């Protein structure tokens, strides 16, 4: 948590931007995994954390812009809670520590909202992403699940604040990135044939927990890197495999790191692995060097894709004009995801508020395969924190589908591609801050080139 002044300033700015009405903040509740008392790790809603700082379950808050007051709704601990969970500061003390003087019991919020509605005050709330949020809107306001009408001015105002990281946030993110780098260095040092994927996942999870925080998302640690969000960890690592690890730490304050390494099972990459790997590193470095305020991130995505097409042309997998291939979407056979996303309190920062508002400044997205997965396209500005994460994958099912359809065959040498169907996938990912004159990697460097990684084996 930051000092109370940080939260007071954030709320003041939000009130000015939205201008009038009642802003409702839905905190998160505990969530039972298999029964109520055996829950998943509690994670507070990130927008609630941003404005009210309190990482506790069962809270809601309102900012009444017209009445110029903030209220946190929640319950004081009962003696039973204290017996089972120990003593904590009171809700009053917790709220005062983030600059909010007024608290009310959790049960009072429905009446409060109904009174506000009776006065014809405009209610603003954000998109829901948990069933408990939907149920609360149903119970308090009669809004049926699926029929919510989130407030666009509220969304835009929150995005407009959370997109620009303050120096105290950047310090937190850098802490998360340093732990994330330690997780990756641990994996690079330990991987060898005969280990199970889960051995590596366990070791890097330990690094994240030992740093005082947790994971920022479930670890991807797999010899099947061509499956983009693969969370199966039961395979044995074998000589010749490439182990793709996408993993990040979250600090105790809730800020994320997010990085990907692709590590050979043995001491070195095979010549074929190195050829593809070098293209990905070149794409990553070229994209990172292009970061600066004013450039649309979509242009850097195009650049990263052109580097991949040029590299794959040199190896005989692709042909034709690289720019035309990228505009046609031919690169997406190998590079079917975006180049990166905003990062902050969420690993995909503010994704619950809507990609159009976070990544596209309200402009429409492409529907082209590959390009449609680009989460960030807008012009970059100082204070943005984002990832750079190009990759090359050989996805057998996608190759077969496109080949059968002769899809974009003017750009793709399917005969050669078919010989690589067992190759797997390669991705590199690190996190960057947009500065007034360029971009700066956050946290210490993760070994990235084949030489740097082989040196640690
Ligand atoms: N961790 C998922 C991603 O890199 O976006
Ligand atoms: Mn990642
Ligand atoms: Mn990422």
Coordinates of C-alpha atoms and ligand atoms in Angstrom, one line a residue:
X1 CA 0.0 0.0 0.0
X2 CA 1.1 3.5 -0.7
X3 CA 0.6 6.5 1.6
X4 CA -2.9 7.8 2.1
X5 CA -2.1 10.9 0.0
X6 CA -1.7 8.7 -3.1
X7 CA -5.2 7.3 -2.8
X8 CA -6.7 10.7 -2.0
X9 CA -5.1 12.3 -5.0
X10 CA -6.2 9.4 -7.3
X11 CA -9.8 9.8 -6.1
X12 CA -9.7 13.5 -6.5
X13 CA -8.5 13.2 -10.1
X14 CA -11.2 10.6 -10.8
X15 CA -13.9 12.9 -9.5
X16 CA -12.7 15.8 -11.7
X17 CA -12.6 13.6 -14.8
X18 CA -16.0 12.0 -14.4
X19 CA -17.6 15.2 -13.2
X20 CA -20.8 14.1 -11.5
X21 CA -22.8 11.1 -10.3
X22 CA -22.1 8.1 -8.0
X23 CA -19.1 5.8 -8.7
X24 CA -19.5 2.3 -7.5
X25 CA -16.4 0.1 -6.8
X26 CA -17.0 -3.6 -6.4
X27 CA -14.3 -5.2 -4.3
X28 CA -13.7 -9.0 -4.6
X29 CA -14.9 -11.7 -2.2
X30 CA -13.3 -14.9 -1.2
X31 CA -13.9 -17.7 -3.6
X32 CA -14.2 -21.3 -2.5
X33 CA -12.2 -23.8 -4.6
X34 CA -14.2 -26.9 -3.5
X35 CA -16.0 -25.6 -0.4
X36 CA -16.3 -22.1 1.1
X37 CA -13.5 -22.4 3.7
X38 CA -11.0 -23.8 1.2
X39 CA -10.5 -20.9 -1.1
X40 CA -8.4 -19.8 -4.0
X41 CA -5.8 -17.2 -3.2
X42 CA -7.7 -14.0 -2.5
X43 CA -7.0 -11.3 -5.0
X44 CA -8.5 -7.8 -4.6
X45 CA -10.0 -6.2 -7.7
X46 CA -7.2 -4.0 -9.2
X47 CA -9.3 -0.9 -9.7
X48 CA -10.4 -1.2 -6.1
X49 CA -6.8 -1.5 -5.1
X50 CA -5.8 1.5 -7.2
X51 CA -8.2 3.9 -5.6
X52 CA -8.7 2.3 -2.1
X53 CA -5.6 0.2 -1.5
X54 CA -7.2 -2.3 0.8
X55 CA -6.4 -5.9 0.0
X56 CA -9.3 -7.4 2.0
X57 CA -12.3 -9.4 0.9
X58 CA -15.9 -8.3 1.3
X59 CA -15.5 -4.6 0.7
X60 CA -17.3 -2.2 -1.7
X61 CA -16.9 1.6 -2.0
X62 CA -18.6 4.5 -3.5
X63 CA -17.4 8.0 -4.5
X64 CA -20.3 10.4 -4.4
X65 CA -18.9 13.1 -6.8
X66 CA -21.9 15.4 -6.2
X67 CA -21.7 15.1 -2.4
X68 CA -17.9 15.0 -2.5
X69 CA -17.5 12.0 -0.2
X70 CA -16.1 8.5 -0.2
X71 CA -17.6 5.6 1.7
X72 CA -16.2 2.1 2.2
X73 CA -18.8 -0.5 3.0
X74 CA -17.7 -3.6 4.9
X75 CA -18.0 -5.4 8.2
X76 CA -15.7 -5.2 11.3
X77 CA -14.3 -8.6 12.3
X78 CA -16.5 -10.5 14.8
X79 CA -15.0 -12.3 17.7
X80 CA -15.3 -15.5 15.7
X81 CA -13.3 -14.0 12.9
X82 CA -10.6 -13.0 15.4
X83 CA -10.5 -16.4 16.9
X84 CA -9.9 -18.0 13.5
X85 CA -7.9 -15.3 11.7
X86 CA -6.3 -13.2 14.5
X87 CA -6.5 -9.6 15.3
X88 CA -6.4 -7.0 12.4
X89 CA -6.7 -3.3 12.3
X90 CA -10.4 -2.3 12.4
X91 CA -12.1 -1.4 9.2
X92 CA -12.2 2.2 10.5
X93 CA -8.4 2.1 10.9
X94 CA -7.8 0.4 7.5
X95 CA -10.0 3.0 5.8
X96 CA -8.4 5.9 7.5
X97 CA -5.0 4.6 6.3
X98 CA -6.1 5.1 2.7
X99 CA -7.7 8.5 3.4
X100 CA -11.4 7.4 3.7
X101 CA -13.1 8.7 6.9
X102 CA -16.6 7.2 6.4
X103 CA -17.4 3.5 6.7
X104 CA -20.7 1.7 6.8
X105 CA -21.7 -1.9 7.2
X106 CA -21.7 -4.1 4.1
X107 CA -25.5 -4.5 4.3
X108 CA -26.1 -0.8 4.1
X109 CA -24.9 -0.5 0.5
X110 CA -28.2 -1.6 -1.2
X111 CA -30.2 1.0 0.7
X112 CA -27.6 3.7 -0.1
X113 CA -27.7 2.9 -3.8
X114 CA -31.5 2.9 -3.9
X115 CA -31.6 6.2 -2.1
X116 CA -29.2 7.7 -4.6
X117 CA -31.3 6.3 -7.5
X118 CA -34.4 7.8 -5.9
X119 CA -32.6 11.2 -6.1
X120 CA -32.0 10.5 -9.8
X121 CA -28.3 10.5 -9.3
X122 CA -26.4 8.9 -12.2
X123 CA -24.8 5.6 -11.1
X124 CA -21.5 4.6 -12.7
X125 CA -20.1 1.1 -12.5
X126 CA -17.4 -0.9 -14.3
X127 CA -17.7 -4.1 -16.3
X128 CA -18.1 -7.2 -14.2
X129 CA -15.8 -10.2 -14.6
X130 CA -16.8 -12.3 -11.6
X131 CA -20.2 -13.9 -10.9
X132 CA -20.2 -12.3 -7.4
X133 CA -20.2 -8.8 -9.0
X134 CA -23.1 -9.7 -11.2
X135 CA -25.0 -11.1 -8.2
X136 CA -24.4 -8.0 -6.2
X137 CA -25.7 -5.8 -9.0
X138 CA -28.7 -8.0 -9.2
X139 CA -29.4 -7.9 -5.5
X140 CA -28.7 -4.2 -5.0
X141 CA -30.0 -2.7 -8.2
X142 CA -32.1 -5.4 -10.0
X143 CA -29.6 -5.5 -12.9
X144 CA -29.8 -9.0 -14.4
X145 CA -26.5 -10.8 -15.1
X146 CA -25.6 -10.2 -18.7
X147 CA -27.7 -7.0 -18.8
X148 CA -25.2 -4.7 -17.1
X149 CA -24.6 -1.3 -18.6
X150 CA -21.1 -0.3 -17.5
X151 CA -20.3 3.4 -17.6
X152 CA -18.1 4.4 -20.5
X153 CA -17.1 7.7 -18.8
X154 CA -16.0 5.8 -15.7
X155 CA -14.1 3.2 -17.7
X156 CA -12.3 5.9 -19.7
X157 CA -11.4 7.9 -16.6
X158 CA -10.0 4.9 -14.9
X159 CA -8.0 3.8 -18.0
X160 CA -6.8 7.4 -18.3
X161 CA -5.3 7.2 -14.8
X162 CA -4.1 3.7 -14.6
X163 CA -2.3 3.8 -17.9
X164 CA 0.2 6.4 -16.7
X165 CA 2.4 4.8 -14.0
X166 CA 3.7 7.1 -11.2
X167 CA 7.3 6.7 -10.0
X168 CA 6.1 4.8 -6.9
X169 CA 4.2 2.3 -9.2
X170 CA 7.3 2.0 -11.5
X171 CA 9.4 1.1 -8.5
X172 CA 6.9 -1.6 -7.6
X173 CA 6.7 -3.0 -11.1
X174 CA 10.5 -3.0 -11.3
X175 CA 10.6 -5.0 -8.1
X176 CA 8.2 -7.5 -9.7
X177 CA 10.4 -7.6 -12.8
X178 CA 13.5 -8.3 -10.7
X179 CA 11.8 -11.2 -9.0
X180 CA 10.5 -12.3 -12.5
X181 CA 14.1 -12.3 -13.8
X182 CA 15.3 -14.4 -10.8
X183 CA 12.5 -16.9 -11.7
X184 CA 13.8 -17.1 -15.3
X185 CA 17.5 -17.4 -14.3
X186 CA 16.5 -20.2 -11.9
X187 CA 14.8 -22.1 -14.8
X188 CA 17.7 -21.4 -17.2
X189 CA 20.1 -22.8 -14.7
X190 CA 18.1 -25.9 -13.7
X191 CA 16.6 -27.3 -16.8
X192 CA 18.0 -30.6 -18.0
X193 CA 16.7 -33.8 -19.7
X194 CA 14.9 -36.0 -17.2
X195 CA 13.3 -33.3 -15.1
X196 CA 9.6 -33.0 -15.2
X197 CA 8.0 -29.7 -16.4
X198 CA 6.4 -29.5 -12.9
X199 CA 9.9 -29.5 -11.3
X200 CA 10.7 -26.2 -13.0
X201 CA 7.3 -24.7 -12.3
X202 CA 7.7 -25.6 -8.6
X203 CA 11.2 -24.0 -8.5
X204 CA 10.1 -20.7 -10.1
X205 CA 7.0 -20.5 -7.9
X206 CA 9.2 -20.8 -4.9
X207 CA 11.2 -17.8 -6.1
X208 CA 8.1 -15.7 -6.4
X209 CA 6.7 -16.7 -3.0
X210 CA 10.1 -16.3 -1.3
X211 CA 10.3 -12.7 -2.6
X212 CA 7.2 -11.9 -0.5
X213 CA 4.6 -11.9 -3.2
X214 CA 3.1 -14.5 -5.5
X215 CA 2.7 -15.4 -9.2
X216 CA 1.2 -12.7 -11.4
X217 CA -0.6 -15.5 -13.5
X218 CA -0.4 -19.3 -13.6
X219 CA 3.0 -20.4 -14.9
X220 CA 3.3 -21.6 -18.5
X221 CA 6.2 -24.1 -18.4
X222 CA 6.1 -26.5 -21.2
X223 CA 8.0 -28.5 -23.9
X224 CA 5.0 -27.7 -26.1
X225 CA 5.5 -24.0 -26.5
X226 CA 3.5 -24.1 -29.6
X227 CA 0.4 -24.3 -27.4
X228 CA 0.2 -20.6 -26.5
X229 CA -1.5 -20.8 -23.1
X230 CA -0.6 -24.3 -22.1
X231 CA -0.8 -25.0 -18.3
X232 CA -0.1 -28.8 -18.4
X233 CA 3.1 -29.6 -16.5
X234 CA 3.2 -33.4 -16.6
X235 CA 5.8 -34.0 -19.3
X236 CA 9.4 -35.2 -18.8
X237 CA 11.9 -32.9 -20.5
X238 CA 13.9 -34.8 -23.1
X239 CA 17.2 -34.0 -25.0
X240 CA 16.4 -31.9 -28.0
X241 CA 13.3 -30.3 -26.5
X242 CA 12.8 -26.5 -26.2
X243 CA 11.3 -25.5 -22.8
X244 CA 9.1 -22.4 -23.1
X245 CA 8.5 -20.7 -19.8
X246 CA 6.2 -17.7 -19.5
X247 CA 6.1 -16.7 -15.8
X248 CA 6.0 -13.6 -13.7
X249 CA 5.9 -12.4 -10.1
X250 CA 3.4 -10.2 -8.4
X251 CA 4.6 -8.0 -5.5
X252 CA 2.8 -8.0 -2.2
X253 CA 1.3 -4.6 -3.3
X254 CA -0.2 -6.3 -6.4
X255 CA 2.1 -5.2 -9.2
X256 CA 3.0 -7.6 -12.0
X257 CA 6.1 -8.8 -13.9
X258 CA 5.7 -10.9 -17.1
X259 CA 8.5 -12.6 -19.0
X260 CA 9.1 -15.5 -21.3
X261 CA 12.3 -17.5 -22.0
X262 CA 12.8 -20.5 -24.3
X263 CA 15.5 -22.8 -23.0
X264 CA 17.1 -25.8 -24.6
X265 CA 16.8 -29.1 -22.7
X266 CA 20.4 -29.9 -23.2
X267 CA 23.4 -27.5 -22.8
X268 CA 22.9 -25.9 -26.2
X269 CA 20.4 -25.2 -28.9
X270 CA 20.5 -27.3 -32.0
X271 CA 21.5 -25.4 -35.2
X272 CA 17.9 -25.5 -36.4
X273 CA 16.6 -24.2 -33.1
X274 CA 19.3 -21.4 -33.1
X275 CA 18.2 -20.2 -36.6
X276 CA 14.6 -19.7 -35.5
X277 CA 15.6 -18.4 -32.0
X278 CA 17.8 -15.7 -33.5
X279 CA 14.9 -14.4 -35.6
X280 CA 12.8 -14.0 -32.4
X281 CA 15.6 -12.2 -30.6
X282 CA 16.1 -9.9 -33.6
X283 CA 12.3 -9.2 -33.7
X284 CA 12.3 -8.5 -29.9
X285 CA 15.3 -6.2 -30.0
X286 CA 14.1 -4.3 -33.1
X287 CA 10.7 -3.8 -31.4
X288 CA 12.2 -2.7 -28.1
X289 CA 14.5 -0.2 -29.9
X290 CA 11.5 1.3 -31.7
X291 CA 9.7 2.2 -28.5
X292 CA 9.1 5.9 -28.1
X293 CA 6.3 8.3 -27.3
X294 CA 4.0 9.0 -30.2
X295 CA 4.5 5.8 -32.2
X296 CA 1.4 3.6 -32.5
X297 CA 2.2 0.2 -30.9
X298 CA 0.5 -1.3 -34.0
X299 CA 3.4 0.0 -36.1
X300 CA 5.9 -1.7 -33.8
X301 CA 3.8 -4.9 -34.1
X302 CA 4.1 -4.6 -37.9
X303 CA 7.8 -4.1 -37.6
X304 CA 8.2 -7.1 -35.3
X305 CA 6.2 -9.2 -37.8
X306 CA 8.3 -8.0 -40.8
X307 CA 11.5 -9.0 -39.0
X308 CA 10.0 -12.5 -38.5
X309 CA 8.9 -12.8 -42.2
X310 CA 12.3 -11.6 -43.4
X311 CA 14.0 -14.2 -41.2
X312 CA 11.7 -17.0 -42.2
X313 CA 12.2 -16.0 -45.9
X314 CA 16.0 -16.3 -45.4
X315 CA 15.4 -19.9 -44.1
X316 CA 13.0 -20.8 -47.0
X317 CA 9.8 -21.0 -44.9
X318 CA 8.3 -17.9 -46.5
X319 CA 8.6 -15.9 -49.7
X320 CA 7.4 -12.7 -51.4
X321 CA 7.4 -9.2 -50.2
X322 CA 7.6 -9.0 -46.4
X323 CA 5.4 -5.9 -46.0
X324 CA 2.7 -7.5 -48.2
X325 CA 2.9 -10.7 -46.3
X326 CA 2.4 -8.9 -43.0
X327 CA -0.5 -6.9 -44.3
X328 CA -2.1 -10.1 -45.7
X329 CA -1.6 -11.8 -42.3
X330 CA 0.7 -14.5 -43.6
X331 CA 3.1 -14.1 -40.6
X332 CA 0.3 -15.2 -38.3
X333 CA 0.9 -18.9 -39.3
X334 CA 4.0 -18.6 -37.2
X335 CA 3.2 -15.6 -35.0
X336 CA -0.5 -15.8 -34.2
X337 CA -0.5 -13.5 -31.2
X338 CA 0.1 -9.8 -30.5
X339 CA 3.4 -8.1 -29.7
X340 CA 2.5 -7.1 -26.1
X341 CA 0.1 -5.5 -23.7
X342 CA -0.1 -3.0 -20.9
X343 CA 1.1 -4.2 -17.5
X344 CA 0.6 -2.9 -14.0
X345 CA -1.7 -4.1 -11.2
X346 CA -2.9 -6.7 -13.7
X347 CA -0.5 -8.7 -15.9
X348 CA -2.7 -7.7 -18.8
X349 CA -3.4 -4.4 -17.3
X350 CA -7.1 -3.3 -17.1
X351 CA -8.1 -6.1 -19.4
X352 CA -11.4 -6.3 -17.5
X353 CA -12.2 -2.7 -18.5
X354 CA -12.2 -3.6 -22.3
X355 CA -9.4 -3.9 -24.8
X356 CA -10.9 -1.2 -27.0
X357 CA -10.5 1.4 -24.2
X358 CA -7.2 0.2 -22.9
X359 CA -5.3 -0.7 -26.1
X360 CA -7.2 1.0 -28.9
X361 CA -8.3 4.4 -27.4
X362 CA -11.9 3.5 -28.4
X363 CA -11.0 2.7 -32.1
X364 CA -12.1 -0.5 -33.7
X365 CA -9.8 -3.6 -33.7
X366 CA -8.8 -5.7 -36.7
X367 CA -10.6 -9.0 -37.1
X368 CA -7.7 -10.6 -39.1
X369 CA -6.3 -13.8 -37.6
X370 CA -3.2 -13.0 -35.6
X371 CA -3.6 -9.2 -35.7
X372 CA -6.9 -9.5 -33.8
X373 CA -4.9 -10.8 -30.8
X374 CA -3.0 -7.6 -30.6
X375 CA -4.0 -6.2 -27.2
X376 CA -2.3 -2.8 -27.6
X377 CA -2.3 -0.7 -30.7
X378 CA -2.6 2.9 -29.5
X379 CA 0.1 5.6 -29.6
X380 CA 2.5 5.2 -26.8
X381 CA 3.0 7.8 -24.1
X382 CA 5.5 8.4 -21.4
X383 CA 4.5 6.4 -18.3
X384 CA 3.0 3.4 -20.1
X385 CA 4.4 0.1 -19.1
X386 CA 4.1 -2.7 -21.6
X387 CA 5.5 -6.1 -22.7
X388 CA 7.4 -7.0 -25.8
X389 CA 6.9 -10.7 -26.6
X390 CA 7.3 -11.8 -30.2
X391 CA 7.4 -15.5 -31.0
X392 CA 7.6 -18.1 -33.7
X393 CA 5.6 -21.4 -33.4
X394 CA 5.0 -24.4 -35.6
X395 CA 1.4 -25.4 -34.7
X396 CA 0.7 -28.7 -36.5
X397 CA -3.1 -28.2 -36.6
X398 CA -2.8 -24.7 -38.0
X399 CA -0.2 -25.7 -40.6
X400 CA -2.5 -28.6 -41.8
X401 CA -5.5 -26.3 -41.9
X402 CA -3.9 -23.5 -43.9
X403 CA -2.0 -26.0 -46.2
X404 CA -5.3 -27.8 -47.0
X405 CA -6.9 -24.4 -47.8
X406 CA -3.8 -23.3 -49.8
X407 CA -4.1 -20.2 -47.6
X408 CA -1.8 -17.4 -48.6
X409 CA 0.5 -19.9 -50.4
X410 CA 2.0 -17.1 -52.4
X411 CA 3.9 -16.2 -49.1
X412 CA 4.3 -19.7 -47.5
X413 CA 6.5 -22.6 -48.5
X414 CA 4.2 -25.3 -47.1
X415 CA 6.5 -28.2 -48.1
X416 CA 9.3 -26.8 -46.0
X417 CA 7.0 -25.8 -43.1
X418 CA 5.6 -29.3 -43.0
X419 CA 9.0 -30.7 -42.1
X420 CA 9.0 -28.6 -38.9
X421 CA 5.7 -29.7 -37.5
X422 CA 7.4 -31.1 -34.4
X423 CA 9.6 -28.0 -33.7
X424 CA 7.5 -26.5 -30.9
X425 CA 7.6 -22.8 -30.2
X426 CA 9.9 -19.9 -29.2
X427 CA 9.0 -16.6 -27.4
X428 CA 11.0 -14.0 -25.6
X429 CA 9.3 -11.5 -23.4
X430 CA 10.4 -8.6 -21.2
X431 CA 8.8 -5.5 -19.8
X432 CA 9.4 -1.9 -20.7
X433 CA 8.6 1.6 -19.6
X434 CA 7.9 4.4 -22.1
X435 CA 10.2 7.3 -21.2
X436 CA 10.1 10.8 -22.6
X437 CA 12.6 9.8 -25.3
X438 CA 12.3 6.1 -25.8
X439 CA 11.8 2.9 -23.8
X440 CA 13.6 1.4 -20.8
X441 CA 13.6 -2.3 -19.8
X442 CA 12.3 -2.7 -16.3
X443 CA 14.2 -4.9 -13.9
X444 CA 17.4 -6.7 -14.5
X445 CA 18.1 -8.4 -17.8
X446 CA 17.0 -11.9 -18.4
X447 CA 19.6 -13.8 -20.5
X448 CA 18.1 -13.7 -24.0
X449 CA 20.5 -14.6 -26.8
X450 CA 21.5 -18.3 -27.3
X451 CA 25.0 -17.4 -26.2
X452 CA 23.8 -15.8 -23.0
X453 CA 21.5 -18.7 -22.2
X454 CA 24.1 -21.4 -23.1
X455 CA 26.6 -19.6 -20.8
X456 CA 24.3 -20.4 -17.8
X457 CA 23.8 -24.1 -18.6
Ligands
LIG1 N1 1.5 -14.2 -19.7 C1 0.7 -14.1 -20.8 C2 1.3 -13.1 -21.7 O1 2.5 -13.1 -21.8 O2 0.6 -12.2 -22.2
LIG2 MN1 3.9 -13.6 -20.5
LIG3 MN1 2.7 -10.9 -21.7

